[in-house]
Short mmCIF file of N, CA, C and O in Angstrom, two decimals:
data_model
loop_
_atom_site.label_atom_id
_atom_site.label_comp_id
_atom_site.label_asym_id
_atom_site.label_seq_id
_atom_site.Cartn_x
_atom_site.Cartn_y
_atom_site.Cartn_z
N MET A 285 -13.66 -30.21 15.14
CA MET A 285 -13.48 -28.77 15.21
C MET A 285 -12.88 -28.29 13.89
O MET A 285 -12.02 -28.92 13.30
N LEU A 286 -13.36 -27.16 13.43
CA LEU A 286 -12.89 -26.60 12.17
C LEU A 286 -11.70 -25.68 12.44
O LEU A 286 -11.82 -24.66 13.12
N ILE A 287 -10.57 -26.07 11.92
CA ILE A 287 -9.32 -25.36 12.18
C ILE A 287 -9.16 -24.22 11.19
O ILE A 287 -9.38 -24.39 9.99
N PRO A 288 -8.74 -23.03 11.67
CA PRO A 288 -8.51 -21.91 10.75
C PRO A 288 -7.41 -22.24 9.75
O PRO A 288 -6.40 -22.85 10.10
N ASP A 289 -7.61 -21.83 8.49
CA ASP A 289 -6.57 -22.04 7.50
C ASP A 289 -5.66 -20.80 7.45
O ASP A 289 -5.83 -19.85 8.22
N GLU A 290 -4.70 -20.82 6.53
CA GLU A 290 -3.72 -19.73 6.45
C GLU A 290 -4.39 -18.40 6.13
O GLU A 290 -4.00 -17.36 6.66
N ARG A 291 -5.39 -18.41 5.27
CA ARG A 291 -6.06 -17.15 4.92
C ARG A 291 -6.85 -16.62 6.11
O ARG A 291 -6.89 -15.42 6.34
N ASP A 292 -7.47 -17.51 6.87
CA ASP A 292 -8.18 -17.08 8.09
C ASP A 292 -7.21 -16.36 9.03
O ASP A 292 -7.53 -15.30 9.57
N GLU A 293 -6.05 -16.94 9.20
CA GLU A 293 -5.03 -16.34 10.08
C GLU A 293 -4.54 -15.00 9.52
O GLU A 293 -4.30 -14.05 10.26
N ALA A 294 -4.40 -14.94 8.21
CA ALA A 294 -3.95 -13.70 7.58
C ALA A 294 -4.98 -12.58 7.76
O ALA A 294 -4.62 -11.43 8.05
N ILE A 295 -6.26 -12.90 7.59
CA ILE A 295 -7.33 -11.92 7.80
C ILE A 295 -7.33 -11.48 9.25
O ILE A 295 -7.48 -10.29 9.56
N ARG A 296 -7.13 -12.40 10.17
CA ARG A 296 -7.06 -12.07 11.60
C ARG A 296 -5.89 -11.12 11.86
O ARG A 296 -6.04 -10.13 12.59
N ASP A 297 -4.75 -11.37 11.26
CA ASP A 297 -3.59 -10.49 11.42
C ASP A 297 -3.90 -9.08 10.91
O ASP A 297 -3.56 -8.08 11.55
N LEU A 298 -4.54 -9.01 9.74
CA LEU A 298 -4.88 -7.72 9.16
C LEU A 298 -5.90 -6.98 10.03
O LEU A 298 -5.78 -5.78 10.26
N SER A 299 -6.87 -7.71 10.54
CA SER A 299 -7.87 -7.12 11.42
C SER A 299 -7.22 -6.57 12.69
O SER A 299 -7.53 -5.47 13.16
N ARG A 300 -6.30 -7.32 13.26
CA ARG A 300 -5.60 -6.88 14.48
C ARG A 300 -4.71 -5.67 14.19
O ARG A 300 -4.58 -4.78 15.03
N ALA A 301 -4.11 -5.64 13.01
CA ALA A 301 -3.29 -4.48 12.64
C ALA A 301 -4.16 -3.23 12.57
O ALA A 301 -3.75 -2.14 12.99
N ARG A 302 -5.39 -3.37 12.06
CA ARG A 302 -6.30 -2.23 12.00
C ARG A 302 -6.70 -1.77 13.40
O ARG A 302 -6.73 -0.58 13.68
N VAL A 303 -6.99 -2.71 14.28
CA VAL A 303 -7.32 -2.36 15.66
C VAL A 303 -6.16 -1.60 16.30
O VAL A 303 -6.36 -0.59 16.99
N ASP A 304 -4.95 -2.07 16.08
CA ASP A 304 -3.77 -1.37 16.61
C ASP A 304 -3.65 0.04 16.04
O ASP A 304 -3.30 0.98 16.75
N ALA A 305 -3.95 0.19 14.76
CA ALA A 305 -3.89 1.51 14.11
C ALA A 305 -4.94 2.45 14.70
O ALA A 305 -4.66 3.65 14.89
N VAL A 306 -6.12 1.94 14.99
CA VAL A 306 -7.17 2.77 15.60
C VAL A 306 -6.71 3.23 16.98
O VAL A 306 -6.89 4.40 17.34
N ARG A 307 -6.10 2.35 17.73
CA ARG A 307 -5.58 2.72 19.07
C ARG A 307 -4.48 3.78 18.95
O ARG A 307 -4.43 4.72 19.74
N ALA A 308 -3.59 3.61 17.98
CA ALA A 308 -2.51 4.58 17.79
C ALA A 308 -3.06 5.94 17.37
O ALA A 308 -2.57 6.98 17.82
N ARG A 309 -4.09 5.94 16.52
CA ARG A 309 -4.71 7.19 16.10
C ARG A 309 -5.34 7.90 17.31
O ARG A 309 -5.20 9.11 17.47
N LEU A 310 -6.00 7.13 18.15
CA LEU A 310 -6.60 7.70 19.35
C LEU A 310 -5.54 8.32 20.25
O LEU A 310 -5.72 9.44 20.76
N LYS A 311 -4.44 7.64 20.42
CA LYS A 311 -3.35 8.16 21.26
C LYS A 311 -2.78 9.44 20.66
O LYS A 311 -2.53 10.41 21.38
N ALA A 312 -2.59 9.48 19.35
CA ALA A 312 -2.08 10.69 18.69
C ALA A 312 -3.05 11.85 18.89
O ALA A 312 -2.64 12.99 19.15
N ARG A 313 -4.33 11.58 18.76
CA ARG A 313 -5.33 12.63 18.97
C ARG A 313 -5.30 13.13 20.41
O ARG A 313 -5.40 14.34 20.65
N GLN A 314 -5.18 12.22 21.35
CA GLN A 314 -5.13 12.61 22.76
C GLN A 314 -3.89 13.46 23.04
O GLN A 314 -3.97 14.44 23.79
N GLN A 315 -2.77 13.12 22.44
CA GLN A 315 -1.54 13.88 22.65
C GLN A 315 -1.67 15.29 22.08
O GLN A 315 -1.23 16.26 22.70
N LEU A 316 -2.30 15.41 20.91
CA LEU A 316 -2.51 16.73 20.32
C LEU A 316 -3.42 17.57 21.20
O LEU A 316 -3.13 18.74 21.50
N LYS A 317 -4.52 16.98 21.66
CA LYS A 317 -5.43 17.71 22.53
C LYS A 317 -4.76 18.11 23.85
O LYS A 317 -5.02 19.19 24.38
N ALA A 318 -3.91 17.25 24.37
CA ALA A 318 -3.21 17.56 25.61
C ALA A 318 -2.31 18.78 25.43
O ALA A 318 -2.25 19.65 26.31
N LEU A 319 -1.61 18.86 24.31
CA LEU A 319 -0.77 20.03 24.03
C LEU A 319 -1.63 21.29 24.01
O LEU A 319 -1.29 22.30 24.61
N LEU A 320 -2.75 21.22 23.32
CA LEU A 320 -3.63 22.38 23.22
C LEU A 320 -4.17 22.78 24.60
O LEU A 320 -4.20 23.97 24.94
N LEU A 321 -4.56 21.81 25.40
CA LEU A 321 -5.09 22.11 26.72
C LEU A 321 -4.03 22.71 27.64
O LEU A 321 -4.33 23.59 28.45
N ARG A 322 -2.78 22.25 27.52
CA ARG A 322 -1.70 22.83 28.32
C ARG A 322 -1.52 24.31 28.04
O ARG A 322 -1.04 25.07 28.88
N HIS A 323 -1.92 24.72 26.85
CA HIS A 323 -1.77 26.12 26.45
C HIS A 323 -3.11 26.86 26.43
O HIS A 323 -3.22 27.94 25.84
N GLY A 324 -4.11 26.27 27.07
CA GLY A 324 -5.39 26.93 27.21
C GLY A 324 -6.20 27.05 25.95
O GLY A 324 -7.11 27.88 25.85
N ARG A 325 -5.91 26.23 24.97
CA ARG A 325 -6.66 26.25 23.70
C ARG A 325 -7.76 25.20 23.77
O ARG A 325 -7.49 24.01 23.82
N ARG A 326 -8.99 25.67 23.78
CA ARG A 326 -10.14 24.76 23.84
C ARG A 326 -11.01 24.96 22.60
O ARG A 326 -11.36 26.09 22.27
N TYR A 327 -11.35 23.86 21.98
CA TYR A 327 -12.25 23.91 20.83
C TYR A 327 -13.68 24.01 21.37
O TYR A 327 -14.10 23.20 22.20
N THR A 328 -14.43 24.99 20.88
CA THR A 328 -15.79 25.20 21.39
C THR A 328 -16.86 24.67 20.44
O THR A 328 -18.05 24.85 20.71
N GLY A 329 -16.47 24.02 19.38
CA GLY A 329 -17.43 23.46 18.44
C GLY A 329 -18.14 22.24 19.00
O GLY A 329 -17.87 21.80 20.12
N LYS A 330 -19.04 21.71 18.22
CA LYS A 330 -19.86 20.58 18.68
C LYS A 330 -19.07 19.29 18.85
O LYS A 330 -19.23 18.59 19.84
N SER A 331 -18.25 18.93 17.87
CA SER A 331 -17.51 17.68 17.97
C SER A 331 -16.15 17.81 17.31
O SER A 331 -15.97 18.57 16.36
N SER A 332 -15.23 17.05 17.83
CA SER A 332 -13.86 17.08 17.33
C SER A 332 -13.69 16.19 16.12
O SER A 332 -14.50 15.30 15.86
N TRP A 333 -12.63 16.42 15.40
CA TRP A 333 -12.18 15.64 14.25
C TRP A 333 -13.16 15.72 13.08
O TRP A 333 -13.29 14.78 12.30
N THR A 334 -13.84 16.84 12.98
CA THR A 334 -14.72 17.14 11.85
C THR A 334 -14.02 18.16 10.96
O THR A 334 -12.93 18.64 11.30
N ALA A 335 -14.63 18.52 9.85
CA ALA A 335 -14.05 19.53 8.97
C ALA A 335 -13.92 20.86 9.70
O ALA A 335 -12.91 21.56 9.56
N ALA A 336 -14.91 21.22 10.50
CA ALA A 336 -14.86 22.48 11.26
C ALA A 336 -13.72 22.44 12.27
O ALA A 336 -12.99 23.43 12.45
N HIS A 337 -13.55 21.32 12.92
CA HIS A 337 -12.45 21.18 13.89
C HIS A 337 -11.10 21.27 13.18
O HIS A 337 -10.16 21.90 13.69
N GLU A 338 -11.01 20.68 12.02
CA GLU A 338 -9.77 20.73 11.24
C GLU A 338 -9.43 22.17 10.85
O GLU A 338 -8.27 22.58 10.90
N ARG A 339 -10.44 22.94 10.48
CA ARG A 339 -10.22 24.36 10.15
C ARG A 339 -9.71 25.12 11.38
O ARG A 339 -8.79 25.94 11.29
N TYR A 340 -10.29 24.82 12.53
CA TYR A 340 -9.84 25.43 13.78
C TYR A 340 -8.37 25.08 14.05
O TYR A 340 -7.56 25.96 14.38
N LEU A 341 -8.02 23.81 13.89
CA LEU A 341 -6.64 23.38 14.14
C LEU A 341 -5.66 24.05 13.17
O LEU A 341 -4.54 24.39 13.55
N ALA A 342 -6.09 24.26 11.94
CA ALA A 342 -5.21 24.84 10.92
C ALA A 342 -4.86 26.31 11.23
O ALA A 342 -3.83 26.80 10.78
N GLU A 343 -5.69 26.97 12.01
CA GLU A 343 -5.45 28.38 12.32
C GLU A 343 -4.61 28.61 13.57
O GLU A 343 -4.20 29.74 13.83
N ILE A 344 -4.32 27.58 14.31
CA ILE A 344 -3.60 27.73 15.58
C ILE A 344 -2.12 27.98 15.33
O ILE A 344 -1.48 27.30 14.53
N THR A 345 -1.61 28.98 16.03
CA THR A 345 -0.17 29.24 16.07
C THR A 345 0.22 29.51 17.52
O THR A 345 -0.62 29.83 18.35
N PHE A 346 1.50 29.38 17.79
CA PHE A 346 2.01 29.58 19.13
C PHE A 346 3.01 30.73 19.15
O PHE A 346 3.49 31.17 18.11
N LYS A 347 3.32 31.15 20.34
CA LYS A 347 4.22 32.29 20.53
C LYS A 347 5.66 31.94 20.14
O LYS A 347 6.35 32.76 19.56
N HIS A 348 6.07 30.72 20.43
CA HIS A 348 7.45 30.31 20.18
C HIS A 348 7.52 29.31 19.02
O HIS A 348 6.69 28.40 18.93
N PRO A 349 8.53 29.45 18.16
CA PRO A 349 8.68 28.51 17.03
C PRO A 349 8.80 27.05 17.47
O PRO A 349 8.29 26.16 16.78
N ALA A 350 9.42 26.80 18.62
CA ALA A 350 9.56 25.42 19.10
C ALA A 350 8.19 24.80 19.35
O ALA A 350 7.97 23.61 19.07
N GLN A 351 7.27 25.59 19.85
CA GLN A 351 5.92 25.08 20.08
C GLN A 351 5.19 24.83 18.76
O GLN A 351 4.43 23.86 18.64
N ASP A 352 5.42 25.70 17.79
CA ASP A 352 4.83 25.48 16.47
C ASP A 352 5.34 24.18 15.85
O ASP A 352 4.58 23.44 15.22
N ILE A 353 6.62 23.89 16.05
CA ILE A 353 7.20 22.64 15.52
C ILE A 353 6.56 21.44 16.21
O ILE A 353 6.15 20.48 15.55
N ALA A 354 6.46 21.51 17.54
CA ALA A 354 5.85 20.40 18.29
C ALA A 354 4.40 20.20 17.84
O ALA A 354 3.97 19.07 17.61
N TYR A 355 3.68 21.31 17.70
CA TYR A 355 2.28 21.24 17.28
C TYR A 355 2.16 20.63 15.89
O TYR A 355 1.32 19.76 15.65
N ALA A 356 3.02 21.03 14.98
CA ALA A 356 3.00 20.48 13.62
C ALA A 356 3.26 18.98 13.63
O ALA A 356 2.63 18.22 12.88
N GLU A 357 4.17 18.55 14.48
CA GLU A 357 4.48 17.11 14.58
C GLU A 357 3.29 16.33 15.13
O GLU A 357 2.99 15.24 14.65
N TYR A 358 2.62 16.88 16.13
CA TYR A 358 1.43 16.21 16.65
C TYR A 358 0.34 16.12 15.59
O TYR A 358 -0.31 15.10 15.43
N ARG A 359 0.15 17.20 14.85
CA ARG A 359 -0.86 17.18 13.78
C ARG A 359 -0.49 16.17 12.69
O ARG A 359 -1.35 15.47 12.16
N HIS A 360 0.80 16.12 12.38
CA HIS A 360 1.27 15.15 11.39
C HIS A 360 0.98 13.72 11.87
O HIS A 360 0.55 12.86 11.09
N ALA A 361 1.24 13.45 13.14
CA ALA A 361 0.98 12.11 13.69
C ALA A 361 -0.49 11.76 13.61
O ALA A 361 -0.85 10.62 13.28
N VAL A 362 -1.37 12.74 13.87
CA VAL A 362 -2.80 12.49 13.75
C VAL A 362 -3.17 12.18 12.30
O VAL A 362 -3.92 11.23 12.02
N GLY A 363 -2.64 12.95 11.37
CA GLY A 363 -2.91 12.72 9.95
C GLY A 363 -2.41 11.36 9.49
O GLY A 363 -3.11 10.65 8.74
N GLU A 364 -1.21 10.99 9.91
CA GLU A 364 -0.67 9.68 9.56
C GLU A 364 -1.51 8.56 10.16
O GLU A 364 -1.73 7.52 9.53
N GLY A 365 -1.97 8.76 11.39
CA GLY A 365 -2.83 7.76 12.03
C GLY A 365 -4.12 7.55 11.26
O GLY A 365 -4.55 6.41 11.05
N GLU A 366 -4.71 8.65 10.82
CA GLU A 366 -5.95 8.56 10.05
C GLU A 366 -5.70 7.85 8.72
O GLU A 366 -6.48 6.98 8.32
N ALA A 367 -4.61 8.19 8.05
CA ALA A 367 -4.29 7.56 6.78
C ALA A 367 -4.05 6.06 6.96
O ALA A 367 -4.49 5.25 6.13
N ARG A 368 -3.39 5.69 8.04
CA ARG A 368 -3.10 4.28 8.30
C ARG A 368 -4.39 3.50 8.53
O ARG A 368 -4.57 2.40 7.98
N VAL A 369 -5.30 4.06 9.32
CA VAL A 369 -6.58 3.39 9.56
C VAL A 369 -7.34 3.22 8.26
O VAL A 369 -7.91 2.16 7.98
N GLN A 370 -7.34 4.27 7.43
CA GLN A 370 -8.05 4.19 6.14
C GLN A 370 -7.45 3.12 5.24
O GLN A 370 -8.19 2.35 4.61
N ARG A 371 -6.11 3.08 5.16
CA ARG A 371 -5.46 2.06 4.32
C ARG A 371 -5.81 0.65 4.79
O ARG A 371 -6.14 -0.23 3.99
N LEU A 372 -5.71 0.43 6.10
CA LEU A 372 -5.99 -0.90 6.62
C LEU A 372 -7.46 -1.28 6.48
O LEU A 372 -7.78 -2.43 6.20
N SER A 373 -8.35 -0.31 6.65
CA SER A 373 -9.78 -0.57 6.47
C SER A 373 -10.06 -0.98 5.03
O SER A 373 -10.81 -1.94 4.77
N GLN A 374 -9.48 -0.25 4.10
CA GLN A 374 -9.67 -0.57 2.67
C GLN A 374 -9.10 -1.95 2.35
O GLN A 374 -9.73 -2.75 1.66
N SER A 375 -7.92 -2.23 2.86
CA SER A 375 -7.30 -3.54 2.61
C SER A 375 -8.14 -4.67 3.20
O SER A 375 -8.32 -5.71 2.56
N LEU A 376 -8.66 -4.45 4.39
CA LEU A 376 -9.50 -5.47 5.01
C LEU A 376 -10.76 -5.71 4.19
O LEU A 376 -11.15 -6.86 3.95
N SER A 377 -11.37 -4.64 3.72
CA SER A 377 -12.56 -4.77 2.87
C SER A 377 -12.25 -5.57 1.61
O SER A 377 -13.04 -6.42 1.19
N GLN A 378 -11.11 -5.31 1.00
CA GLN A 378 -10.72 -6.02 -0.22
C GLN A 378 -10.42 -7.49 0.06
O GLN A 378 -10.77 -8.36 -0.74
N GLN A 379 -9.78 -7.76 1.17
CA GLN A 379 -9.38 -9.14 1.47
C GLN A 379 -10.57 -10.02 1.85
O GLN A 379 -10.50 -11.24 1.70
N VAL A 380 -11.65 -9.42 2.32
CA VAL A 380 -12.83 -10.20 2.67
C VAL A 380 -13.49 -10.77 1.42
O VAL A 380 -14.08 -11.85 1.46
N GLU A 381 -13.36 -10.05 0.29
CA GLU A 381 -13.94 -10.53 -0.96
C GLU A 381 -13.32 -11.89 -1.31
O GLU A 381 -12.11 -12.03 -1.39
N GLY A 382 -14.17 -12.87 -1.49
CA GLY A 382 -13.69 -14.20 -1.86
C GLY A 382 -13.22 -15.04 -0.69
O GLY A 382 -12.85 -16.20 -0.87
N TRP A 383 -13.22 -14.49 0.52
CA TRP A 383 -12.82 -15.25 1.71
C TRP A 383 -13.91 -16.26 2.02
O TRP A 383 -15.09 -15.99 1.85
N ARG A 384 -13.53 -17.45 2.45
CA ARG A 384 -14.53 -18.49 2.72
C ARG A 384 -15.53 -18.08 3.80
O ARG A 384 -16.64 -18.60 3.87
N MET A 385 -15.17 -17.10 4.65
CA MET A 385 -16.04 -16.65 5.73
C MET A 385 -16.88 -15.42 5.33
O MET A 385 -17.61 -14.89 6.15
N GLN A 386 -16.76 -15.01 4.08
CA GLN A 386 -17.50 -13.83 3.62
C GLN A 386 -19.01 -13.95 3.83
O GLN A 386 -19.64 -12.99 4.26
N PRO A 387 -19.63 -15.11 3.58
CA PRO A 387 -21.08 -15.21 3.83
C PRO A 387 -21.44 -14.96 5.31
O PRO A 387 -22.47 -14.37 5.60
N VAL A 388 -20.59 -15.40 6.21
CA VAL A 388 -20.85 -15.16 7.64
C VAL A 388 -20.72 -13.67 7.95
O VAL A 388 -21.53 -13.10 8.69
N VAL A 389 -19.70 -13.04 7.36
CA VAL A 389 -19.52 -11.59 7.54
C VAL A 389 -20.76 -10.87 7.04
O VAL A 389 -21.31 -10.00 7.73
N ARG A 390 -21.23 -11.21 5.85
CA ARG A 390 -22.43 -10.57 5.28
C ARG A 390 -23.65 -10.80 6.18
O ARG A 390 -24.47 -9.90 6.36
N ALA A 391 -23.77 -11.99 6.72
CA ALA A 391 -24.91 -12.29 7.60
C ALA A 391 -24.85 -11.43 8.87
O ALA A 391 -25.87 -10.88 9.31
N LEU A 392 -23.68 -11.29 9.45
CA LEU A 392 -23.54 -10.47 10.65
C LEU A 392 -23.83 -8.99 10.37
O LEU A 392 -24.30 -8.27 11.24
N MET A 393 -23.55 -8.57 9.15
CA MET A 393 -23.79 -7.18 8.78
C MET A 393 -25.27 -6.83 8.78
O MET A 393 -25.63 -5.65 8.79
N THR A 394 -26.14 -7.84 8.79
CA THR A 394 -27.57 -7.55 8.84
C THR A 394 -27.99 -7.11 10.24
O THR A 394 -29.09 -6.58 10.41
N LEU A 395 -27.13 -7.32 11.22
CA LEU A 395 -27.42 -6.85 12.58
C LEU A 395 -27.14 -5.36 12.68
O LEU A 395 -26.14 -4.87 12.15
N ARG A 396 -28.00 -4.66 13.36
CA ARG A 396 -27.84 -3.22 13.53
C ARG A 396 -26.51 -2.92 14.24
O ARG A 396 -26.17 -3.53 15.25
N GLY A 397 -25.78 -1.99 13.68
CA GLY A 397 -24.53 -1.55 14.30
C GLY A 397 -23.29 -2.30 13.86
O GLY A 397 -22.18 -1.94 14.27
N LEU A 398 -23.43 -3.34 13.06
CA LEU A 398 -22.25 -4.07 12.60
C LEU A 398 -22.03 -3.79 11.12
O LEU A 398 -22.81 -4.21 10.27
N ASP A 399 -20.96 -3.06 10.84
CA ASP A 399 -20.60 -2.81 9.46
C ASP A 399 -19.61 -3.87 9.00
O ASP A 399 -19.33 -4.83 9.73
N LEU A 400 -19.06 -3.70 7.82
CA LEU A 400 -18.14 -4.69 7.26
C LEU A 400 -16.93 -4.89 8.16
O LEU A 400 -16.53 -6.03 8.44
N ILE A 401 -16.34 -3.80 8.64
CA ILE A 401 -15.15 -3.92 9.48
C ILE A 401 -15.48 -4.62 10.80
O ILE A 401 -14.76 -5.53 11.23
N GLY A 402 -16.56 -4.22 11.44
CA GLY A 402 -16.94 -4.84 12.71
C GLY A 402 -17.26 -6.32 12.56
O GLY A 402 -16.81 -7.15 13.35
N ALA A 403 -18.03 -6.65 11.53
CA ALA A 403 -18.39 -8.04 11.30
C ALA A 403 -17.16 -8.88 10.96
O ALA A 403 -17.01 -10.01 11.44
N THR A 404 -16.26 -8.31 10.17
CA THR A 404 -15.04 -9.04 9.80
C THR A 404 -14.18 -9.29 11.05
O THR A 404 -13.62 -10.37 11.22
N THR A 405 -14.09 -8.31 11.90
CA THR A 405 -13.31 -8.45 13.13
C THR A 405 -13.89 -9.56 14.01
O THR A 405 -13.14 -10.40 14.53
N VAL A 406 -15.20 -9.59 14.15
CA VAL A 406 -15.85 -10.63 14.96
C VAL A 406 -15.55 -12.01 14.37
O VAL A 406 -15.13 -12.94 15.08
N VAL A 407 -15.75 -12.15 13.08
CA VAL A 407 -15.55 -13.45 12.43
C VAL A 407 -14.07 -13.86 12.47
O VAL A 407 -13.74 -15.01 12.71
N ALA A 408 -13.18 -12.90 12.25
CA ALA A 408 -11.75 -13.21 12.26
C ALA A 408 -11.31 -13.71 13.63
O ALA A 408 -10.49 -14.63 13.73
N GLU A 409 -11.86 -13.13 14.68
CA GLU A 409 -11.46 -13.54 16.03
C GLU A 409 -12.13 -14.83 16.47
O GLU A 409 -11.51 -15.67 17.12
N LEU A 410 -13.41 -15.02 16.11
CA LEU A 410 -14.12 -16.23 16.54
C LEU A 410 -13.84 -17.43 15.66
O LEU A 410 -13.93 -18.57 16.11
N GLY A 411 -13.55 -17.18 14.40
CA GLY A 411 -13.33 -18.29 13.48
C GLY A 411 -14.65 -18.86 13.01
O GLY A 411 -15.69 -18.20 13.01
N ASP A 412 -14.63 -20.10 12.60
CA ASP A 412 -15.81 -20.76 12.07
C ASP A 412 -16.82 -20.98 13.19
O ASP A 412 -16.57 -21.73 14.14
N LEU A 413 -17.98 -20.36 13.07
CA LEU A 413 -18.99 -20.42 14.12
C LEU A 413 -19.66 -21.79 14.23
O LEU A 413 -20.33 -22.07 15.24
N ARG A 414 -19.47 -22.64 13.25
CA ARG A 414 -20.06 -23.99 13.32
C ARG A 414 -19.44 -24.80 14.45
O ARG A 414 -20.02 -25.80 14.87
N ARG A 415 -18.34 -24.39 14.97
CA ARG A 415 -17.74 -25.12 16.09
C ARG A 415 -18.54 -24.93 17.37
O ARG A 415 -18.35 -25.64 18.34
N PHE A 416 -19.46 -23.95 17.36
CA PHE A 416 -20.35 -23.74 18.50
C PHE A 416 -21.72 -24.35 18.18
O PHE A 416 -22.72 -23.65 18.08
N ALA A 417 -21.75 -25.66 17.99
CA ALA A 417 -22.96 -26.34 17.53
C ALA A 417 -24.10 -26.25 18.54
O ALA A 417 -25.25 -26.17 18.18
N HIS A 418 -23.77 -26.26 19.82
CA HIS A 418 -24.78 -26.28 20.85
C HIS A 418 -24.23 -25.52 22.05
O HIS A 418 -23.05 -25.64 22.36
N PRO A 419 -25.09 -24.82 22.79
CA PRO A 419 -24.58 -24.05 23.93
C PRO A 419 -23.90 -24.90 25.01
O PRO A 419 -23.07 -24.41 25.75
N ASP A 420 -24.22 -26.17 25.08
CA ASP A 420 -23.64 -27.03 26.12
C ASP A 420 -22.28 -27.58 25.73
O ASP A 420 -21.59 -28.17 26.58
N THR A 421 -21.87 -27.47 24.47
CA THR A 421 -20.59 -28.07 24.07
C THR A 421 -19.48 -27.08 24.06
O THR A 421 -19.60 -25.93 24.09
#
């Protein structure tokens, strides 16, 4: 069996940190939307988290300053979540360069729907695929 080395484990840690960041971003977005829904604010555009949606969010104000503060904090959390995901995605892309599993990542990227991040996540979690020599073993 091919045992993961230290760099394999490090890439796995970075990949998991990115997954955690994506989950945190989703939670921040849900919390912001929940605040808006509690106050009857519904976005009528086609899809959320686009430039048009961002313009809509930038125009929202509330009757009480305390609500404006809460709203600003939720928006800040969403922005920080997005920045964190972007930083980790970029770092993961950079760390894959020169990694011994990079050829496997590139091969998986030829499959429809698997980009660099997705392929790296699969490889980081599964490890060296040569350990699956035959379906019966």
